[in-house]
XYZ file of N, CA and C in Angstrom:
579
model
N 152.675 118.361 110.540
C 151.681 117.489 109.902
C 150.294 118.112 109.789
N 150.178 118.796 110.775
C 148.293 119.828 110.524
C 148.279 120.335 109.555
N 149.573 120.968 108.779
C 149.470 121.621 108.050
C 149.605 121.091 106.635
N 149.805 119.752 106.333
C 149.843 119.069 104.774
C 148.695 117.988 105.260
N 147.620 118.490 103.832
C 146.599 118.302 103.545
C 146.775 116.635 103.580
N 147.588 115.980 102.909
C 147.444 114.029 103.556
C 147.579 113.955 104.838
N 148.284 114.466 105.412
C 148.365 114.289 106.959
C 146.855 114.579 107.463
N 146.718 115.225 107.250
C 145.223 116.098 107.813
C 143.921 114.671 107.496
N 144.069 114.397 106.103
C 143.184 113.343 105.174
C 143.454 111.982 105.900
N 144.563 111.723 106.319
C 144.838 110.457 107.003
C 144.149 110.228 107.954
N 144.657 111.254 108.870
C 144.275 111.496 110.153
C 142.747 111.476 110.556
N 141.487 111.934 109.495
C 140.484 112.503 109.767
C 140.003 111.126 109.357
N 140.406 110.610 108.680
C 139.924 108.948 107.984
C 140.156 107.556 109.342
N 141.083 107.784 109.849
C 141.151 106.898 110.777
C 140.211 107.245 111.961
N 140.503 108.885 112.505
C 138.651 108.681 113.214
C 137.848 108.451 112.881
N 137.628 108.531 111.331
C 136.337 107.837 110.859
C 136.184 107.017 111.064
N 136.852 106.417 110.827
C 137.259 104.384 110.691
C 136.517 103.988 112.366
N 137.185 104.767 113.286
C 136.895 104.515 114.920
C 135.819 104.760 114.835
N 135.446 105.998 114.699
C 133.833 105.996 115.128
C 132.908 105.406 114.410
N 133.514 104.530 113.185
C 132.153 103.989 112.513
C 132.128 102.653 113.167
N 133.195 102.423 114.051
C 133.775 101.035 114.394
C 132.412 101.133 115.908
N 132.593 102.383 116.416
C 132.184 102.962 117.651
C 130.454 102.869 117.358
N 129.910 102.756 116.396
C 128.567 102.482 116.072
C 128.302 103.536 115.437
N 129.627 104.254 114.750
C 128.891 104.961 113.177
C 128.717 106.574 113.845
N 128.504 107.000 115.331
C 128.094 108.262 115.457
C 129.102 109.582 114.931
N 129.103 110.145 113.987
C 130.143 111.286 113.231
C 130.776 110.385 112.455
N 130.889 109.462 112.061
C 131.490 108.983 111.383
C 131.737 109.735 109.858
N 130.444 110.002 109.306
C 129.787 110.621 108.294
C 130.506 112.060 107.935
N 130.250 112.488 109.143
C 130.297 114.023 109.001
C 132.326 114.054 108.892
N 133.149 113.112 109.466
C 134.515 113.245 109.584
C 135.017 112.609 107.881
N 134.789 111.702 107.368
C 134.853 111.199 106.420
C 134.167 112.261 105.530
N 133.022 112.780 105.452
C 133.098 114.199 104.289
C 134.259 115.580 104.503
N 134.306 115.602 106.115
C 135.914 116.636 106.264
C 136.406 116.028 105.522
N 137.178 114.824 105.305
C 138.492 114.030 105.170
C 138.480 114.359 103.697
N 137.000 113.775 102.616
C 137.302 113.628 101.309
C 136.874 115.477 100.900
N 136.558 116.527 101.704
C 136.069 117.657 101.379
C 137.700 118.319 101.101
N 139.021 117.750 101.498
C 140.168 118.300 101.346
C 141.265 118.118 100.134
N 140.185 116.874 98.983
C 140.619 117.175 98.166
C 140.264 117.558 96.985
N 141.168 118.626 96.486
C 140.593 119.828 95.087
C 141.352 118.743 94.062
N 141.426 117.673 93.336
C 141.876 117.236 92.142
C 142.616 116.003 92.262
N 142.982 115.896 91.191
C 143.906 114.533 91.011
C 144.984 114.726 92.325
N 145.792 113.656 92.980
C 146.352 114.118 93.848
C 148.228 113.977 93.157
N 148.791 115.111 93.616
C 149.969 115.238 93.038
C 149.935 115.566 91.346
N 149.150 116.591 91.386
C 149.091 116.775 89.823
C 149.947 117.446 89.087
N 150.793 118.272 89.758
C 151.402 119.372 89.318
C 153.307 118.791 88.898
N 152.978 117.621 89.582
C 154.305 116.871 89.509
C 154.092 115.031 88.670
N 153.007 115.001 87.812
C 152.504 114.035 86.869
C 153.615 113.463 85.923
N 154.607 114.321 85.928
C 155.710 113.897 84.980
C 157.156 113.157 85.624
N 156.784 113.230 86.505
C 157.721 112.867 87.727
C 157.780 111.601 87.948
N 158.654 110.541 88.039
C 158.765 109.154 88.852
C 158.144 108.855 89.818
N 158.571 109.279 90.451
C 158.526 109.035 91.711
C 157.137 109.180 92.196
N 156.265 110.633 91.630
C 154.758 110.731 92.174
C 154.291 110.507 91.456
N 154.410 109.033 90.513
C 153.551 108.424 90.214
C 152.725 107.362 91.014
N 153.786 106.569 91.814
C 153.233 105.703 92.527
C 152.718 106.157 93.646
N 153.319 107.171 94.495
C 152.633 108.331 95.651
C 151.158 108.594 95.103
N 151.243 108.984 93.901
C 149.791 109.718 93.748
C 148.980 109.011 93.332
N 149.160 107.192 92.538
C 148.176 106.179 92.849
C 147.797 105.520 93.775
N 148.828 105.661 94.894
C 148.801 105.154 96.252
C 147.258 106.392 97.285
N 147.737 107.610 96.905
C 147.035 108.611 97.555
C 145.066 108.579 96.981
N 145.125 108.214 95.409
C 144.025 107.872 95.078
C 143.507 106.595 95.299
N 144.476 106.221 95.708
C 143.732 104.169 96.267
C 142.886 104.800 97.511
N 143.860 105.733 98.538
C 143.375 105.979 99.904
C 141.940 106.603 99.588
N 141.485 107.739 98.619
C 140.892 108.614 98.457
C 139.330 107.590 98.297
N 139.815 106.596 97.468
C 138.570 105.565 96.798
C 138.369 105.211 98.318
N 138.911 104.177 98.867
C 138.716 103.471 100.408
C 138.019 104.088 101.345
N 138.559 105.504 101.227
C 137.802 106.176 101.929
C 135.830 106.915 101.674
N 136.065 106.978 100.269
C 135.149 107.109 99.322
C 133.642 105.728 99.833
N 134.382 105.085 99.460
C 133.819 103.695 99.699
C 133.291 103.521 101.139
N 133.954 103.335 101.944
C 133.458 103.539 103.416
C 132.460 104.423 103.911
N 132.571 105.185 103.411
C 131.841 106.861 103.765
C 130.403 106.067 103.145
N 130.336 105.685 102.091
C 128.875 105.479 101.321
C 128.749 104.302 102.269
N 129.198 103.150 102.444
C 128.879 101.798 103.392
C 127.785 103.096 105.049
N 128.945 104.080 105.781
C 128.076 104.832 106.335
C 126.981 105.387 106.567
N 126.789 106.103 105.193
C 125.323 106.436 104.779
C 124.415 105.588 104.433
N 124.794 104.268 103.558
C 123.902 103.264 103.520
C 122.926 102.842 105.011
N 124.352 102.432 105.893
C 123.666 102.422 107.262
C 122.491 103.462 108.100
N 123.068 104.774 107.566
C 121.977 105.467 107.842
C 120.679 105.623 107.170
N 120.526 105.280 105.901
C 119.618 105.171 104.996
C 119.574 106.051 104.693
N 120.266 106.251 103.863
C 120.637 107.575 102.753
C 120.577 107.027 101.306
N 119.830 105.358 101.052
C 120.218 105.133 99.866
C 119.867 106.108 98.935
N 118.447 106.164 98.777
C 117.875 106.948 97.724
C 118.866 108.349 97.448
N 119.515 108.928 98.218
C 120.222 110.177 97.975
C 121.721 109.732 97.068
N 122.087 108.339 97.433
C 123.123 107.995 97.106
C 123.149 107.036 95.404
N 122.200 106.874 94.524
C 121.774 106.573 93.898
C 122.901 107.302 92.627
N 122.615 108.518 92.533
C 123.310 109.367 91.583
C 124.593 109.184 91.456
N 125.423 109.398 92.601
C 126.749 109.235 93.169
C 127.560 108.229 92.659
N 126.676 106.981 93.205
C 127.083 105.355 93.145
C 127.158 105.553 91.527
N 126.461 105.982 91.038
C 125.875 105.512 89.527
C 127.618 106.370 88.557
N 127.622 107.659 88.935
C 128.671 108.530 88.662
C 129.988 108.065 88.886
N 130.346 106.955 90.024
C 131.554 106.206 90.775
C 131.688 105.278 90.028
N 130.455 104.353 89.546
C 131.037 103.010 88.790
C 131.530 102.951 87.672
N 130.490 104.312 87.120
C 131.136 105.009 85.519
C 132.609 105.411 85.604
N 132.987 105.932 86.642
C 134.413 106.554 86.649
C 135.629 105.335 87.057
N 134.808 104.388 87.748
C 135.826 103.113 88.330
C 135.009 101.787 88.437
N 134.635 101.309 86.858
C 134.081 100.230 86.499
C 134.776 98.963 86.780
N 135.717 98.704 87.559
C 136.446 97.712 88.121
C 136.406 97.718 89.765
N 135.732 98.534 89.920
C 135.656 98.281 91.759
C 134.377 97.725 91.921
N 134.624 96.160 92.722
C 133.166 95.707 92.781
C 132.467 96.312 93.537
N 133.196 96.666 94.974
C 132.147 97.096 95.911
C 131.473 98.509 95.445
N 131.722 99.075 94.318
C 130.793 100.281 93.859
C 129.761 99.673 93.643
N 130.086 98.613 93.122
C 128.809 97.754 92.001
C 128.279 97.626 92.685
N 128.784 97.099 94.209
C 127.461 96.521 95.015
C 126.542 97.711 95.779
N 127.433 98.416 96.167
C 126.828 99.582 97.125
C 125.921 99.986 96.075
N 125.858 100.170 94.532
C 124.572 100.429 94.204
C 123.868 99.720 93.778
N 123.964 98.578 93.712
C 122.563 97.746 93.785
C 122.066 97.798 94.773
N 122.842 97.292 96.168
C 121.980 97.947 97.503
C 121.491 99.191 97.660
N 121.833 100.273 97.080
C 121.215 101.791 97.451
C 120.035 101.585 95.824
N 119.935 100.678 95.383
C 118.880 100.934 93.965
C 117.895 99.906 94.707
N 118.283 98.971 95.337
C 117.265 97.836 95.637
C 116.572 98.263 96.912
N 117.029 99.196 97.850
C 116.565 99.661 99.013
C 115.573 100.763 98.678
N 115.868 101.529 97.839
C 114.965 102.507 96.722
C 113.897 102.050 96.073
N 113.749 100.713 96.397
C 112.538 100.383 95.609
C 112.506 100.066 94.055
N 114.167 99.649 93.673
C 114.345 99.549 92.475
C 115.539 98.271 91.824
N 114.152 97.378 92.322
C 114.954 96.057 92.143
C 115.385 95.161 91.094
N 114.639 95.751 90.164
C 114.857 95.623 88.611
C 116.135 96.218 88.404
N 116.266 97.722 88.670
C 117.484 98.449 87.915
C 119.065 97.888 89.227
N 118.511 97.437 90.294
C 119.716 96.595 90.932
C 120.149 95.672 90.180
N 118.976 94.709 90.017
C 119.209 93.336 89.306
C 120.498 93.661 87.852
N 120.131 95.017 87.415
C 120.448 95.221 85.775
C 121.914 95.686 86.456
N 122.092 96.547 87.181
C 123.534 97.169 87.902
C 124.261 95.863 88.153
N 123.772 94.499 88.350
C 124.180 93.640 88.769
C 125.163 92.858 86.956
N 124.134 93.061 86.034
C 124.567 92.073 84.782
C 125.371 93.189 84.339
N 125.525 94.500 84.519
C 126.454 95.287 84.031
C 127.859 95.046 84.436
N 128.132 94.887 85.596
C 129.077 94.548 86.584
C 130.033 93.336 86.133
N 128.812 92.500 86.134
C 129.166 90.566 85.154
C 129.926 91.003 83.766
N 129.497 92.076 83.325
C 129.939 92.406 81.581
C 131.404 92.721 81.528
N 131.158 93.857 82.749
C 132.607 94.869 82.422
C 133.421 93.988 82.926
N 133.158 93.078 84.032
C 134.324 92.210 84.332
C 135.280 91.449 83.393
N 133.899 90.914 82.835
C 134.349 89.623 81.893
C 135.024 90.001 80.790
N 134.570 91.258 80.159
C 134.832 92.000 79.049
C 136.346 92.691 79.162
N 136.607 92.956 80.430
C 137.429 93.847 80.762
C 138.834 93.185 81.103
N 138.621 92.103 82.246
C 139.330 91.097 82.748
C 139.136 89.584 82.633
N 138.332 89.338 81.716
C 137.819 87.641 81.769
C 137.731 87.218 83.333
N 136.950 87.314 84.147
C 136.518 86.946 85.518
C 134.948 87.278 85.700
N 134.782 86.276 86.457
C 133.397 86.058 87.163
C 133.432 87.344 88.179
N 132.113 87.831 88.788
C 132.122 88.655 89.794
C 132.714 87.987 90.870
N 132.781 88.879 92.027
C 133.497 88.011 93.369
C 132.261 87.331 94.130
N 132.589 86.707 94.792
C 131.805 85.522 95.851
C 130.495 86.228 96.140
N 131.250 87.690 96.655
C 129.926 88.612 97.529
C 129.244 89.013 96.722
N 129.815 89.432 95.709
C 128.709 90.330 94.608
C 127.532 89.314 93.982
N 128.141 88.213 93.795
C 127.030 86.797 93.389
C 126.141 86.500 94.578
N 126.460 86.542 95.845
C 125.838 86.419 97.099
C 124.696 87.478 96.788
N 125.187 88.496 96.361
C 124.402 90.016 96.998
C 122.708 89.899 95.712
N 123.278 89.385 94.605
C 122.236 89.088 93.433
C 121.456 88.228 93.923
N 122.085 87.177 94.612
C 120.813 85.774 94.694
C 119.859 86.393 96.036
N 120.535 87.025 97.022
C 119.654 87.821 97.817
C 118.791 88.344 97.719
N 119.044 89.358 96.789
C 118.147 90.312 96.036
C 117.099 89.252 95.023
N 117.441 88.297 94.565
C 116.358 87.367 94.106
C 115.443 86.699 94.894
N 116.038 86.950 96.355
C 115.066 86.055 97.486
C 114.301 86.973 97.855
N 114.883 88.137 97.831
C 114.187 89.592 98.415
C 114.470 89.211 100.650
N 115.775 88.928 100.350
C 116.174 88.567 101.667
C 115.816 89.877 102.728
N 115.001 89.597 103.666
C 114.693 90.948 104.579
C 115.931 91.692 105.083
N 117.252 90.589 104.651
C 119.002 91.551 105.740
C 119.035 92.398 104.759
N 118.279 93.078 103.234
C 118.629 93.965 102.530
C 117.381 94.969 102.798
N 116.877 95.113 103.478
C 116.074 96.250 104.197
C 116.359 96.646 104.326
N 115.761 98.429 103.816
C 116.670 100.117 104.545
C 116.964 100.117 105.880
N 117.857 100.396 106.304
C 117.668 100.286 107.954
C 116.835 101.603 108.007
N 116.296 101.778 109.241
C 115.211 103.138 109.688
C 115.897 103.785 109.896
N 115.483 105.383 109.351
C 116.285 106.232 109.498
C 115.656 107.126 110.753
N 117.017 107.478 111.413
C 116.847 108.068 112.916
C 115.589 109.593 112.481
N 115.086 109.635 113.284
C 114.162 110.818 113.142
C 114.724 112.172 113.111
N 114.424 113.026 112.543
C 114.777 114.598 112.919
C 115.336 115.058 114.322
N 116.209 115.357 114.728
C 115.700 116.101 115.850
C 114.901 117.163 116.020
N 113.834 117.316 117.199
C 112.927 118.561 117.355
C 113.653 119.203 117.778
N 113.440 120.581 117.307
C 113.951 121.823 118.060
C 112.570 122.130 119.057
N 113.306 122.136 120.139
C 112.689 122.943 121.299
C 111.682 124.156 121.234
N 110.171 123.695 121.565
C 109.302 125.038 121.355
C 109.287 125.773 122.650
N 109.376 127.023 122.176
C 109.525 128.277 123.349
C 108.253 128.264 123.882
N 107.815 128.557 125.210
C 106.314 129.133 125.602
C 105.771 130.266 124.657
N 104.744 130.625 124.897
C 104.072 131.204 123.799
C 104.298 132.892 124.802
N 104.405 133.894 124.297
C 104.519 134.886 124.938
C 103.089 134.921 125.437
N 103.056 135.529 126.571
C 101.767 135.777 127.775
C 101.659 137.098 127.695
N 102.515 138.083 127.348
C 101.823 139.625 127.425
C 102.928 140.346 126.237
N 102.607 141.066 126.075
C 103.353 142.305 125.366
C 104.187 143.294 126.159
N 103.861 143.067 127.669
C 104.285 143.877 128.313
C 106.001 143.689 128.743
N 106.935 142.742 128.043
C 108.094 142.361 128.702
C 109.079 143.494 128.489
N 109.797 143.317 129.190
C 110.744 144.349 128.909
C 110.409 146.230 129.011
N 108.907 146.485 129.152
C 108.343 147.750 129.750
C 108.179 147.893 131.205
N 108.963 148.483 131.608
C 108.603 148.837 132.912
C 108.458 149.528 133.104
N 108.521 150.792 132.600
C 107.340 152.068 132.788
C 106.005 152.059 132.662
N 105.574 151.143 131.705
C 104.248 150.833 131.040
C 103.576 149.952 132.049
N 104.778 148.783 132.671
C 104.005 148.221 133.559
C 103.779 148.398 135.008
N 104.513 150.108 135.473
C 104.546 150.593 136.641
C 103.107 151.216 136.553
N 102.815 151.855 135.576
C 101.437 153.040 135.176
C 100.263 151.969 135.267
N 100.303 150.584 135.093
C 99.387 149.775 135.141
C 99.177 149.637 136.587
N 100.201 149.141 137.258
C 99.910 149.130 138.383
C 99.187 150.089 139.225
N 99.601 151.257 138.851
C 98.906 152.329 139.963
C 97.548 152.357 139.154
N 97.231 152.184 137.861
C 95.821 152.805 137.809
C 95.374 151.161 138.290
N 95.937 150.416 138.194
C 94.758 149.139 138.993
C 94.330 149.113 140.489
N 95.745 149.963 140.904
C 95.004 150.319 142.232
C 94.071 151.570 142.589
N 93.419 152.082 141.828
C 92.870 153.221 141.848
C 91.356 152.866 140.995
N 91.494 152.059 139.557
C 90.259 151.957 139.181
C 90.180 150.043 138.972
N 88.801 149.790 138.328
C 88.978 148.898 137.707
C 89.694 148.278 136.911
């Protein structure tokens, strides 16, 4: 199993899952391993095939879920503003997943861009209706009237600080590592000024 790349993708997704469960620490960094393992459509080479058809919509359901989670992650960390592009690139490619819709109105409205949330929001209402005749879901209507209250639970959370790297003492002489140089000192200090 280490050695086939779903096994590997499974595997690295469910520690994700734990440690985001665990309060998120690596969560991030295991979930970019997980989705960094795949190069393309999955099962592409066998597209004509029965059978990996449903395998390889099943494998791209996992790929989205996981997709999805990973950004819920970074949101938490306040990564919206970075995630802006992404979200925007995801809904274009999978205009039927609400929670894209929402994750970027939250990463546009946390950005300081509550207008172009609000608008991510009537786009969402369109493609639905247009697409599937349906209303948005419960949450996504929740998440708009929020954003109309300017509810404070849609605040960036603070993002953890840098870590400092450790400053070295400042070197005290030139003399380290000479010990010939600093034997010759010695004797002329005992001899002159």
């Amino acid at each position: 199993p280490a050695a086939v790349d779903v096994h590997r993708f499974t595997r690295l997704v469910d520690e994700a899952r734990r440690a985001a469960q665990q309060g998120g620490v690596g969560a991030a960094r295991l979930y970019a391993a997980a989705l960094a393992l795949w190069q393309g459509p999955a099962l592409a080479e066998f597209d004509t095939e029965a059978w990996a058809r449903d395998q390889a919509h099943r494998l791209e359901e996992m790929r989205l879920a996981a997709t999805e989670e990973w950004i819920d992650v970074r949101l938490a960390a306040g990564q919206h503003a970075e995630l802006v592009g992404e979200l925007t690139d995801l809904v274009v490619r999978h205009p039927l997943r609400e929670r894209l819709h929402g994750q970027l109105m939250v990463a546009l409205y946390r950005s300081g861009r509550q207008a172009d949330a609000l608008t991510a929001y009537q786009r969402a209402r369109q493609i639905l209706d247009e697409e599937l005749g349906l209303d948005p879901s419960a949450e996504l209507r929740a998440l708009e009237q929020a954003m109309l209250r300017q509810d404070a639970s849609l605040a960036a959370p603070q993002r953890a600080p840098e870590p400092q790297r450790p400053t070295l003492a400042a070197r005290l002489t030139s003399f380290v590592g000479r010990d010939r140089e600093k034997a010759l000192l010695r004797e002329l200090l005992g001899s002159r000024r």
